[in-house]
Coordinates of C-alpha atoms in Angstrom, one line a residue:
X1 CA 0.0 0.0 0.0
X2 CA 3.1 2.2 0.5
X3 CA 4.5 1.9 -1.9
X4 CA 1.6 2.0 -4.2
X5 CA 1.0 5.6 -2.8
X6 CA 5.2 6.7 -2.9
X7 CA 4.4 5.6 -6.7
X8 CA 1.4 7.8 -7.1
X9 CA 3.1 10.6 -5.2
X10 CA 6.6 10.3 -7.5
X11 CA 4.2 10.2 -10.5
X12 CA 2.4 13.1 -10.1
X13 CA 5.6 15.3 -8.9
X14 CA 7.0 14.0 -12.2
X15 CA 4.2 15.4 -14.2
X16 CA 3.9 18.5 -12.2
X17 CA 7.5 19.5 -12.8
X18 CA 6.9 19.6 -16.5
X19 CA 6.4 23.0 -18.3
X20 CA 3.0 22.0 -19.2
X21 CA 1.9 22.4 -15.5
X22 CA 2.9 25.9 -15.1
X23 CA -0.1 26.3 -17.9
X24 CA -2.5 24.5 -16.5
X25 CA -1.9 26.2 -13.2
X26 CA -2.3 29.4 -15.0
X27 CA -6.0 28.0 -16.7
X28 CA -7.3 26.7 -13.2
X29 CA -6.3 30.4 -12.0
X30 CA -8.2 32.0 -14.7
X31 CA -10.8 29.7 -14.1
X32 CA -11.7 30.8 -10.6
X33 CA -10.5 34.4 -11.9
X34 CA -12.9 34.3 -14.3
X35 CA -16.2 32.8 -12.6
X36 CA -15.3 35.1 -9.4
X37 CA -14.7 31.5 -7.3
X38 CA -12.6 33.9 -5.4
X39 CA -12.6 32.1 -2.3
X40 CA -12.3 28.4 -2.9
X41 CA -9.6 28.8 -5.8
X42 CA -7.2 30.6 -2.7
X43 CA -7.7 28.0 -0.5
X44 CA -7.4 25.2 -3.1
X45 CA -4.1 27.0 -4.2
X46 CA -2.6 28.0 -0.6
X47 CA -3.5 24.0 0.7
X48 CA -1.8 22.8 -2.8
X49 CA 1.4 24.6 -2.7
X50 CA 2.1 23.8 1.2
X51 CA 1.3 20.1 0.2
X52 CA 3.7 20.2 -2.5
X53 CA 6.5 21.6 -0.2
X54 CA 6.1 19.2 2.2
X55 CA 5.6 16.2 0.2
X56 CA 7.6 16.8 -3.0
X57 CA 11.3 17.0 -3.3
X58 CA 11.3 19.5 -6.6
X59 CA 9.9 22.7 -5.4
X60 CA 9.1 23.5 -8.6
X61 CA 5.2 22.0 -8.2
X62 CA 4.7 24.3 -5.2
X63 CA 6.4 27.2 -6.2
X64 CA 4.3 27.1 -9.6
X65 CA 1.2 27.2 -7.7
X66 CA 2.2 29.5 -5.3
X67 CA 2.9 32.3 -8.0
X68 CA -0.2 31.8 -9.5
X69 CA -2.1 32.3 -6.2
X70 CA -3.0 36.2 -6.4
X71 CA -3.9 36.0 -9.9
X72 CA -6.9 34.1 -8.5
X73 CA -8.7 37.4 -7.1
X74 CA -11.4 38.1 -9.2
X75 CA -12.5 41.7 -10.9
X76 CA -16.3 40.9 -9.7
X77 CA -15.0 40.6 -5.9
X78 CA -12.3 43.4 -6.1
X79 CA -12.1 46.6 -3.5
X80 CA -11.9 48.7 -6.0
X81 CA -12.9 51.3 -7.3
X82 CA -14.1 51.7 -3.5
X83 CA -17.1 50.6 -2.6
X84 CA -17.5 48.2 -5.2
X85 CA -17.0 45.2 -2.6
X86 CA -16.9 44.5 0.7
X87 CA -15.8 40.3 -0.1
X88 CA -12.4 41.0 1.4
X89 CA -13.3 42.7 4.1
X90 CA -15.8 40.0 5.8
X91 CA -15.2 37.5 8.5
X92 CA -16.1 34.7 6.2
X93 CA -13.7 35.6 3.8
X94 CA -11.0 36.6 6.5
X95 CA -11.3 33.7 8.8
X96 CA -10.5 30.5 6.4
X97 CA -8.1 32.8 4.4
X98 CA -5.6 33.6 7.4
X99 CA -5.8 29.8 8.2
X100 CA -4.7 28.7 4.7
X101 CA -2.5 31.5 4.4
X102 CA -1.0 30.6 8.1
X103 CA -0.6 26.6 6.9
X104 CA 1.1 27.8 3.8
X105 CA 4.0 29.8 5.6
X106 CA 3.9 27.4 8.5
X107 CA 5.2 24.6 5.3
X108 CA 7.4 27.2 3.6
X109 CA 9.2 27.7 7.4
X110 CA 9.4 24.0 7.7
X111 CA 11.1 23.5 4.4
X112 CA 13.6 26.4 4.8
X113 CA 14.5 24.6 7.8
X114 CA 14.5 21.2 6.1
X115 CA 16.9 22.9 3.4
X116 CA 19.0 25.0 5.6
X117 CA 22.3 24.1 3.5
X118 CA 20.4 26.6 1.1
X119 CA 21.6 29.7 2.9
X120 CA 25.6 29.4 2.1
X121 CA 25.1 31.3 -1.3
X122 CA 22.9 33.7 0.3
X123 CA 24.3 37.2 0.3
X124 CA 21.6 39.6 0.6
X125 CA 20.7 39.2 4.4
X126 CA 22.4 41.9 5.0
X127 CA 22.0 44.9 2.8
X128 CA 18.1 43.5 2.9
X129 CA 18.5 43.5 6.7
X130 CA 19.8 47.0 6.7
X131 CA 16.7 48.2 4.3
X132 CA 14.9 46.4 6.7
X133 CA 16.2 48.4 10.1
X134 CA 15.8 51.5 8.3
X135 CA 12.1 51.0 7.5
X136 CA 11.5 50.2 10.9
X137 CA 13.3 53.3 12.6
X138 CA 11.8 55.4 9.5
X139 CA 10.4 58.2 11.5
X140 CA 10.6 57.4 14.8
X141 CA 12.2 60.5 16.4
X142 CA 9.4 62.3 16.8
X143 CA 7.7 59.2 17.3
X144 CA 4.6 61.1 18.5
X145 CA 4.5 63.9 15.5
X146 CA 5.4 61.3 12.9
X147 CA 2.3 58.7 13.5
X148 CA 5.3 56.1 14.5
X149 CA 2.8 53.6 15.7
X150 CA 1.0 53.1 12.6
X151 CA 4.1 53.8 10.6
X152 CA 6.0 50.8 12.1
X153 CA 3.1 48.4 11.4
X154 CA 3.4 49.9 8.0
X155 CA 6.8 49.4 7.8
X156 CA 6.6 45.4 8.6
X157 CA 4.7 45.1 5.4
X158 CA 8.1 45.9 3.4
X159 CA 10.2 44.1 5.8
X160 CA 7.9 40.8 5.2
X161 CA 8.1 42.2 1.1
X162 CA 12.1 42.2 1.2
X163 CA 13.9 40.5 3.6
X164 CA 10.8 37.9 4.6
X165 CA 10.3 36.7 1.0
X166 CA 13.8 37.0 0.1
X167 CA 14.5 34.2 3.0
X168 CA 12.1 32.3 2.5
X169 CA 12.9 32.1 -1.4
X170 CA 16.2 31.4 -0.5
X171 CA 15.2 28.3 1.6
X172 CA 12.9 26.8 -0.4
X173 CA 14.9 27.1 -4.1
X174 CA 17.6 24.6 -4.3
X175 CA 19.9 25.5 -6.8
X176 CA 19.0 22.8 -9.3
X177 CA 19.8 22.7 -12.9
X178 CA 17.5 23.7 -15.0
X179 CA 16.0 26.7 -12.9
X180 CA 16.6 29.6 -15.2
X181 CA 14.7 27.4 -17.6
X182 CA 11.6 26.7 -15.4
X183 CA 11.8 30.4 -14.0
X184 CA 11.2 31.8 -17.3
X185 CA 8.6 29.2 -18.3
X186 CA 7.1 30.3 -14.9
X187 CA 7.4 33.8 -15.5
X188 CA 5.5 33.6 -19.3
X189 CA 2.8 32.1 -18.0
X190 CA 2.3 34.9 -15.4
X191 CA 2.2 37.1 -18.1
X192 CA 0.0 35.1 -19.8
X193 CA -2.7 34.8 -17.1
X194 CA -2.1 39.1 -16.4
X195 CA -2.7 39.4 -20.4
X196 CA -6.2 37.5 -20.1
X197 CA -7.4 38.9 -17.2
X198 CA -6.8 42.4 -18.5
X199 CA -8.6 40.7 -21.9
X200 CA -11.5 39.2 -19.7
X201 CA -12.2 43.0 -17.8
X202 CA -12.4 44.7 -21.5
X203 CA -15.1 41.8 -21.6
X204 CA -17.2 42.2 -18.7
X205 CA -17.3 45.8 -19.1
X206 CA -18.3 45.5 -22.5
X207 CA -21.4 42.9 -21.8
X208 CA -25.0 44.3 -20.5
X209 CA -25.8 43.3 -16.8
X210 CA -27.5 40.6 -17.1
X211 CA -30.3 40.4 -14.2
X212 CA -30.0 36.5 -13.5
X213 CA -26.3 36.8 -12.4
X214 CA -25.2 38.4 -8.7
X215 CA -24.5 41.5 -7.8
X216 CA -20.7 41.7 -7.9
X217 CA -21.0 40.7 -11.5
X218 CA -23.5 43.4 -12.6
X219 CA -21.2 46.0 -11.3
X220 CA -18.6 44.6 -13.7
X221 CA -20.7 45.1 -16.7
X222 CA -21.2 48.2 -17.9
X223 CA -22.3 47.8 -21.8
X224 CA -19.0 49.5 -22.6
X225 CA -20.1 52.8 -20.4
X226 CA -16.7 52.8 -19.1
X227 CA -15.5 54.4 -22.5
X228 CA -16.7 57.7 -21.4
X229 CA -13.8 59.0 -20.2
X230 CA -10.3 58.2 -20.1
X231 CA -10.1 58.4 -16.9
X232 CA -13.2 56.2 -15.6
X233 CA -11.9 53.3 -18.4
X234 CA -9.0 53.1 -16.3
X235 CA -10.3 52.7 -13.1
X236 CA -12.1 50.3 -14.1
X237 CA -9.6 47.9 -15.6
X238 CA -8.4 45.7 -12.4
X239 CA -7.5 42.5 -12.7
X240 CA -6.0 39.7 -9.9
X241 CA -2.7 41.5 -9.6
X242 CA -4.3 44.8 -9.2
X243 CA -5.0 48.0 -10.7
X244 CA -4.4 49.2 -15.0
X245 CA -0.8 50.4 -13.9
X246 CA 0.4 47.8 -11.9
X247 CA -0.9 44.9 -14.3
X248 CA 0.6 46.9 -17.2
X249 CA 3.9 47.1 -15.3
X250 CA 4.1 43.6 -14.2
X251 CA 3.2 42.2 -18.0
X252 CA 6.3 44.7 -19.0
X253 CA 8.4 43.5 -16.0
X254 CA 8.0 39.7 -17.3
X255 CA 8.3 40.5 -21.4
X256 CA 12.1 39.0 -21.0
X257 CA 10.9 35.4 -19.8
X258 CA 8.9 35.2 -23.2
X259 CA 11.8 36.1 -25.4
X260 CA 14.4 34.2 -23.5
X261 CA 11.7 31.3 -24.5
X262 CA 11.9 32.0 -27.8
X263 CA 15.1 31.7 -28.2
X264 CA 15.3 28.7 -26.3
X265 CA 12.3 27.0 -27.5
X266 CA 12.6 24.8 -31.0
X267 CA 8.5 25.4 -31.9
X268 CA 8.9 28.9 -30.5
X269 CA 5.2 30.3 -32.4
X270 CA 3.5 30.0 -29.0
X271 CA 5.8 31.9 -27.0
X272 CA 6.2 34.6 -30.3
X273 CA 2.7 34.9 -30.1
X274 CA 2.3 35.7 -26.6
X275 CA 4.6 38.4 -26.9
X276 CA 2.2 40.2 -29.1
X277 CA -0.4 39.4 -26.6
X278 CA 1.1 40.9 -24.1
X279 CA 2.2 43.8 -25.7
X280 CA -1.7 44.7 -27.0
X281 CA -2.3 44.4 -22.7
X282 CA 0.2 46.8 -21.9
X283 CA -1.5 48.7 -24.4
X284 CA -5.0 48.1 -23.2
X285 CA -4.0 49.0 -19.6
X286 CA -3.2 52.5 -20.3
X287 CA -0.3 52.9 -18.0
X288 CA 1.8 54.8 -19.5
X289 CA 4.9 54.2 -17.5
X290 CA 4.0 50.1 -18.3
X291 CA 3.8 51.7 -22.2
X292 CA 7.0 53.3 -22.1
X293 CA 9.0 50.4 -20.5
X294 CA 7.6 47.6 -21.9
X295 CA 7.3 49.4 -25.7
X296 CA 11.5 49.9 -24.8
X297 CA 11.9 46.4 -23.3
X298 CA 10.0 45.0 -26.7
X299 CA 12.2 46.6 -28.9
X300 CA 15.2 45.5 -27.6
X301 CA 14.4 42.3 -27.4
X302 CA 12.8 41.8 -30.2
X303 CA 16.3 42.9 -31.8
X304 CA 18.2 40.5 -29.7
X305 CA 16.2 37.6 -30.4
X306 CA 16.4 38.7 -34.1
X307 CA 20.1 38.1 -34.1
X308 CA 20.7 35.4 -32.1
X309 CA 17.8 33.3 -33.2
X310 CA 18.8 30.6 -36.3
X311 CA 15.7 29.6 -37.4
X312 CA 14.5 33.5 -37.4
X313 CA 12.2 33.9 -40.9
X314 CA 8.8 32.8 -39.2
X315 CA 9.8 35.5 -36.0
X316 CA 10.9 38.1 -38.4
X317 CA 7.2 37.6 -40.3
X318 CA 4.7 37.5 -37.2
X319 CA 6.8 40.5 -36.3
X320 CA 6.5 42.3 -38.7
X321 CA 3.0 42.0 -39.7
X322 CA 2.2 42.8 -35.9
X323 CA 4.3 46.0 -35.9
X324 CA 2.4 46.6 -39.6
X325 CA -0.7 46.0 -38.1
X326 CA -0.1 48.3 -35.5
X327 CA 0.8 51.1 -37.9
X328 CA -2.0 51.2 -39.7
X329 CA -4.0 50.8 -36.5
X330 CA -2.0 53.9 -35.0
X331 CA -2.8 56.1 -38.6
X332 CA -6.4 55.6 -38.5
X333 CA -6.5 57.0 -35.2
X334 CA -4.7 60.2 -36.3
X335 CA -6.8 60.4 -39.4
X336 CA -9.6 60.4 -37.1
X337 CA -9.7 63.7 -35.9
X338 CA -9.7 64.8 -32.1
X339 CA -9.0 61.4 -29.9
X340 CA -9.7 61.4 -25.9
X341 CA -7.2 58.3 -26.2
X342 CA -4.1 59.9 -28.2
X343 CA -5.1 63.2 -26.2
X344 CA -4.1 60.7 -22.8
X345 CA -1.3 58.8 -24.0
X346 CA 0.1 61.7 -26.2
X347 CA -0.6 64.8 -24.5
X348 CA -0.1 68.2 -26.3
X349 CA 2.3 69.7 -23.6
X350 CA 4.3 66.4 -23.4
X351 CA 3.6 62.9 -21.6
X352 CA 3.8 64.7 -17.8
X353 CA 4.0 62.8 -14.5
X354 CA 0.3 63.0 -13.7
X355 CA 0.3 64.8 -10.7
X356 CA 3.8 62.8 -9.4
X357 CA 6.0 65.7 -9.7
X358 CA 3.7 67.6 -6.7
X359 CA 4.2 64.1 -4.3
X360 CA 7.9 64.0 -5.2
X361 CA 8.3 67.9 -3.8
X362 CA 6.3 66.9 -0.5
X363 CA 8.8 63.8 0.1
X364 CA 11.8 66.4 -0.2
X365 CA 10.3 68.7 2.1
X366 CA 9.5 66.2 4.9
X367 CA 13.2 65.2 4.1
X368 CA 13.7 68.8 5.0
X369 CA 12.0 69.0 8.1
X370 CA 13.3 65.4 9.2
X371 CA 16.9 64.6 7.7
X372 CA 18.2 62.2 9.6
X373 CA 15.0 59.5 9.8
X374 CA 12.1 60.9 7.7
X375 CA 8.6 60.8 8.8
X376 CA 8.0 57.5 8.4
X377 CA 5.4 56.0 6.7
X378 CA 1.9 57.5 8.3
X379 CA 2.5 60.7 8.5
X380 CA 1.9 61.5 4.6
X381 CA -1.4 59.4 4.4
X382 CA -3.2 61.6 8.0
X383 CA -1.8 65.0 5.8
X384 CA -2.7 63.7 2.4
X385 CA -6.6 63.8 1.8
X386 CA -6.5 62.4 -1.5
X387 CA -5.3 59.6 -0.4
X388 CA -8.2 57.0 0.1
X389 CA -5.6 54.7 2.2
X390 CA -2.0 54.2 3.5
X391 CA -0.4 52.9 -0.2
X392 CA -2.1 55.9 -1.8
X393 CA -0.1 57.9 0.1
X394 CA 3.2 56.4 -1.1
X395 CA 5.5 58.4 -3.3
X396 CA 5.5 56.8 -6.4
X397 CA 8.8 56.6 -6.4
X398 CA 11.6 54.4 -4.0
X399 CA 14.3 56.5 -3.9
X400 CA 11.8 59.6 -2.7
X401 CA 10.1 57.2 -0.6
X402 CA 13.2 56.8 1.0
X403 CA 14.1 60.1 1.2
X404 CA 10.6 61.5 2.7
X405 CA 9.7 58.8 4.6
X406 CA 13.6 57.5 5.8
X407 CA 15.7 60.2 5.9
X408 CA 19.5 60.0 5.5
X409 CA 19.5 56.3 7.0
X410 CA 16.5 55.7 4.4
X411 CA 17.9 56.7 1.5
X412 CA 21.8 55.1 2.7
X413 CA 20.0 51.8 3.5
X414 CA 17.8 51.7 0.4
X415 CA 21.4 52.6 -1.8
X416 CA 23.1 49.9 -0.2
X417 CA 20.6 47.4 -1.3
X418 CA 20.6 48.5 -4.7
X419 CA 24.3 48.6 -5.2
X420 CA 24.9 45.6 -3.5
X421 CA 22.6 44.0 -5.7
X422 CA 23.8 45.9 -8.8
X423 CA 27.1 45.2 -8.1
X424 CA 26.9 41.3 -8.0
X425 CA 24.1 40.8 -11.0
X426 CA 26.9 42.7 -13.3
X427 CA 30.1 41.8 -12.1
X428 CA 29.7 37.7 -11.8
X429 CA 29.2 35.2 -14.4
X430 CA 26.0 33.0 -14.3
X431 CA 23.2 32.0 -16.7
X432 CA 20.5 34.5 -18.1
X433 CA 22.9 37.6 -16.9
X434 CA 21.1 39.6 -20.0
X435 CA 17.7 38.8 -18.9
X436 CA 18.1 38.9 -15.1
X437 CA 19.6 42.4 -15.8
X438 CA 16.6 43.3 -17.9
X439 CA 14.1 42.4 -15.2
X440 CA 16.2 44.3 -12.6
X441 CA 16.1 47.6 -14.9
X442 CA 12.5 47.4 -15.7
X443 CA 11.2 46.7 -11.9
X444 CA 13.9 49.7 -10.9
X445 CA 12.6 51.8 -13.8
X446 CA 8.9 51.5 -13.1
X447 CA 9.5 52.1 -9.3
X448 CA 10.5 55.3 -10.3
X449 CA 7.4 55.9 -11.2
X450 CA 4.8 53.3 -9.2
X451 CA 4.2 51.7 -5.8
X452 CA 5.3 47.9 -7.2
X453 CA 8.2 48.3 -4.6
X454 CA 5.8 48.3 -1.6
X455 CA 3.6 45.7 -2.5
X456 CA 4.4 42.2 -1.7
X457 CA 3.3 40.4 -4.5
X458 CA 5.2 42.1 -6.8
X459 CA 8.5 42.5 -4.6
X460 CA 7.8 38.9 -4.4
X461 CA 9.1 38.6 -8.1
X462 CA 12.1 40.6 -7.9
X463 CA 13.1 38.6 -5.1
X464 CA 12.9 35.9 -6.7
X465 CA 14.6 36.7 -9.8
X466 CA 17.8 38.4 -7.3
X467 CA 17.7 34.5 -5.8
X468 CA 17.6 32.6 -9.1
X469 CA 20.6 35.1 -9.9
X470 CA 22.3 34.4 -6.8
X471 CA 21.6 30.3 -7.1
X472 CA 23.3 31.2 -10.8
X473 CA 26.4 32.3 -9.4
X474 CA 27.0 30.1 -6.6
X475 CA 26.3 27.3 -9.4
X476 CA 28.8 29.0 -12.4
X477 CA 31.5 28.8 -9.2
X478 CA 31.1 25.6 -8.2
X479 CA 31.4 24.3 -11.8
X480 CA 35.0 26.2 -12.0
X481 CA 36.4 24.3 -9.3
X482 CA 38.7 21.6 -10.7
X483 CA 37.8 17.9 -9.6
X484 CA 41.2 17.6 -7.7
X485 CA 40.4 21.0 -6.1
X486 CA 36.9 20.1 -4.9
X487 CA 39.0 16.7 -3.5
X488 CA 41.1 18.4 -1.5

């Protein structure tokens, strides 16, 4: 009987460590995306990938499921706009998600510890540990003045976001071969799933609300009202990883994985054809920092793919009929007269900063007022009444977020980080060095401009790319070592 199960078990790890699973992973997501199943597709996932950590070897099963797990949040039961609903915020929906979400990390601890001998190669602990420190002391003298007690609790979020996840990715990630390979598989179907669900919102928007299906759905639908205004189309377009700009910038943040695929793949149509998929998202989002990046990333890319692929006439043709299509698409909208649309993403007076430049000025002046440790974190959200909650209030930018709300020990920890990392991505030699460095620019560039550095699920990639870089290295350095040298 034991062994018929340890059969079973090896079977289905097997299977689940193929590429194919990361896309079926990425349908059942959509799936309970999709119908709004909000609820039992997180605790189906959560349950699953602590499972898989426990009872698998590879990580890859869990960690596939894992990543996948916020995509799962559905437009119909989102928070926002605010007001549309309150799913998140009930005891029934709180309750049995802190339990799953407490077994989950309660197996990802228990692995880390299982794995210890992870940790050698880890050498981020402690420029993340000084981030940390400095988030934690950001405005604490005057502790009163500066709102230190909400500030510090604050605060924990990004300690959790960078040092927490960085840890526990570290832990759990054995440095197998292969990695880089099933990271970037990962990674293009992450970008798949965003792409749809940016898609599916264009859909719901666009259908009447029909009276037979619940509430939460009829809010969704809008008979394609939401093309009123620039402005109201946007705030409408959420998806599982959240708002227009952040799904925009995380589809542009992953456009490397696809074209590292399709260089690496022999059929490589699929992975081509994503591409383009994802680019009409970025588009469809309206973020024009996720526009700007992503249009730059795309071109680059698409020119290193077209020298380095062999096989590149088919690439070269989809291409180009895209970029044609696109054209001609982009012509008939000039020819068109006055458009709301070109008038957003082409302003008259230049592309502007959308109100950023007037939050960057109020982090330098409460670096001003508090040099040496900022004002910490709650302090800009009670004198900010735009801001409907505490990540509203963020500067839109990490290196004036550290400034503001760290001071001098902010913006020194934050620079240590980022050179440390810098640093070791560009000096040592690993797999994938062109497309780790690519992911590293494009989450550094859109942080200029965004709050993806202060959310966890989307620190929670970068992490995870710096630890597949680091598990590179540590692997290129242990191949150097000569047999008789590794003897001795």
């Amino acid at each position: 009987m034991e062994k018929t199960i340890s059969e079973y078990k090896n079977k289905i790890e097997e299977f689940a460590t193929k590429p194919a699973f990361v896309f079926i992973v990425c349908a059942a997501a959509f799936f309970f995306h999709a119908l709004a199943l909000d609820l039992v597709g997180l605790i189906l996932f959560a349950l699953a990938g602590g499972a898989f950590l426990v009872a698998f070897k590879d990580v890859r099963p869990a960690l596939t499921v894992i990543f996948f797990t916020i995509f799962v949040v559905s437009t119909q039961n989102t928070t926002w706009p605010k007001g549309v609903s309150d799913f998140y915020f009930r005891t029934s929906t709180i309750i049995p998600l802190a339990i799953c979400g407490a077994i989950l990390v309660a197996c990802m601890i228990f692995r880390c510890v299982k794995h210890r001998e992870n940790y050698r190669g880890a050498k981020s602990i402690l420029p993340l540990a000084a981030l940390s420190l400095s988030m934690i002391l950001s405005g604490v003298i005057p502790a009163g003045s500066n709102k230190y007690g909400e500030s510090i609790l604050f605060a924990l979020i990004g300690v959790a976001s960078y040092l927490g996840l960085y840890l526990i990715l570290t832990g759990i990630v054995d440095g197998f071969d292969g990695l880089l390979e099933y990271a970037m598989t990962l990674f293009s179907g992450v970008a798949l799933i965003i792409s749809l669900e940016v898609v599916y919102v264009y859909v719901l928007n666009l259908l009447p609300p029909f009276e037979f299906l619940p509430e939460n759905w009829r809010r969704c639908m809008r008979a394609g009202d939401f093309f009123g205004s620039i402005g109201k189309w946007k705030t409408y377009i959420v998806t599982g990883c959240g708002m227009s700009n952040q799904s925009g910038a995380m589809i542009a943040f992953l456009l490397p994985a696809i074209f590292y695929k399709i260089l690496k793949t022999k059929n490589y149509v699929g992975y081509e054809l994503l591409s383009l998929l994802a680019a009409v998202a970025i588009m469809l989002t309206l973020s024009r920092t996720a526009i700007v990046v992503g249009g730059t990333l795309f071109i680059i890319l698409s020119l290193v793919t077209a020298v380095k692929l062999q096989k590149k006439t088919l690439f070269l043709s989809v291409l180009g009929a895209f970029v044609a299509a696109g054209a001609i698409l982009f012509i008939i909208l000039l020819l068109n007269g006055k458009s709301a649309l070109l008038d957003y993403l082409l302003p008259s007076k230049g592309p502007g900063l959308n109100g950023r430049w007037g939050i960057w000025k109020d982090a330098m002046k409460y670096f001003a007022e508090r040099p040496i440790f900022g004002v910490g974190f709650a302090y800009p959200y009670h004198n900010d009444s735009t801001a409907s909650n505490i990540f509203g209030a963020l500067f839109h930018n990490f290196i004036f977020q550290a400034l503001g709300s760290g001071g001098i020990f902010g913006i020194a920890a934050a620079l240590y980080a980022v050179i440390d990392v810098c640093r070791r991505t560009i000096k040592e030699k690993y797999d994938g060095k062109f497309y780790i460095l690519c992911f590293i620019g494009a989450f550094a560039t859109i942080c200029m401009f965004d709050i993806l550095y202060f959310v966890p699920y989307y620190v929670l990639f970068l992490m995870f790319v710096i630890v597949i870089a680091e598990k590179g290295i540590n692997q290129a350095k242990t191949s150097e070592v000569k047999p008789e040298d590794a003897k001795k």
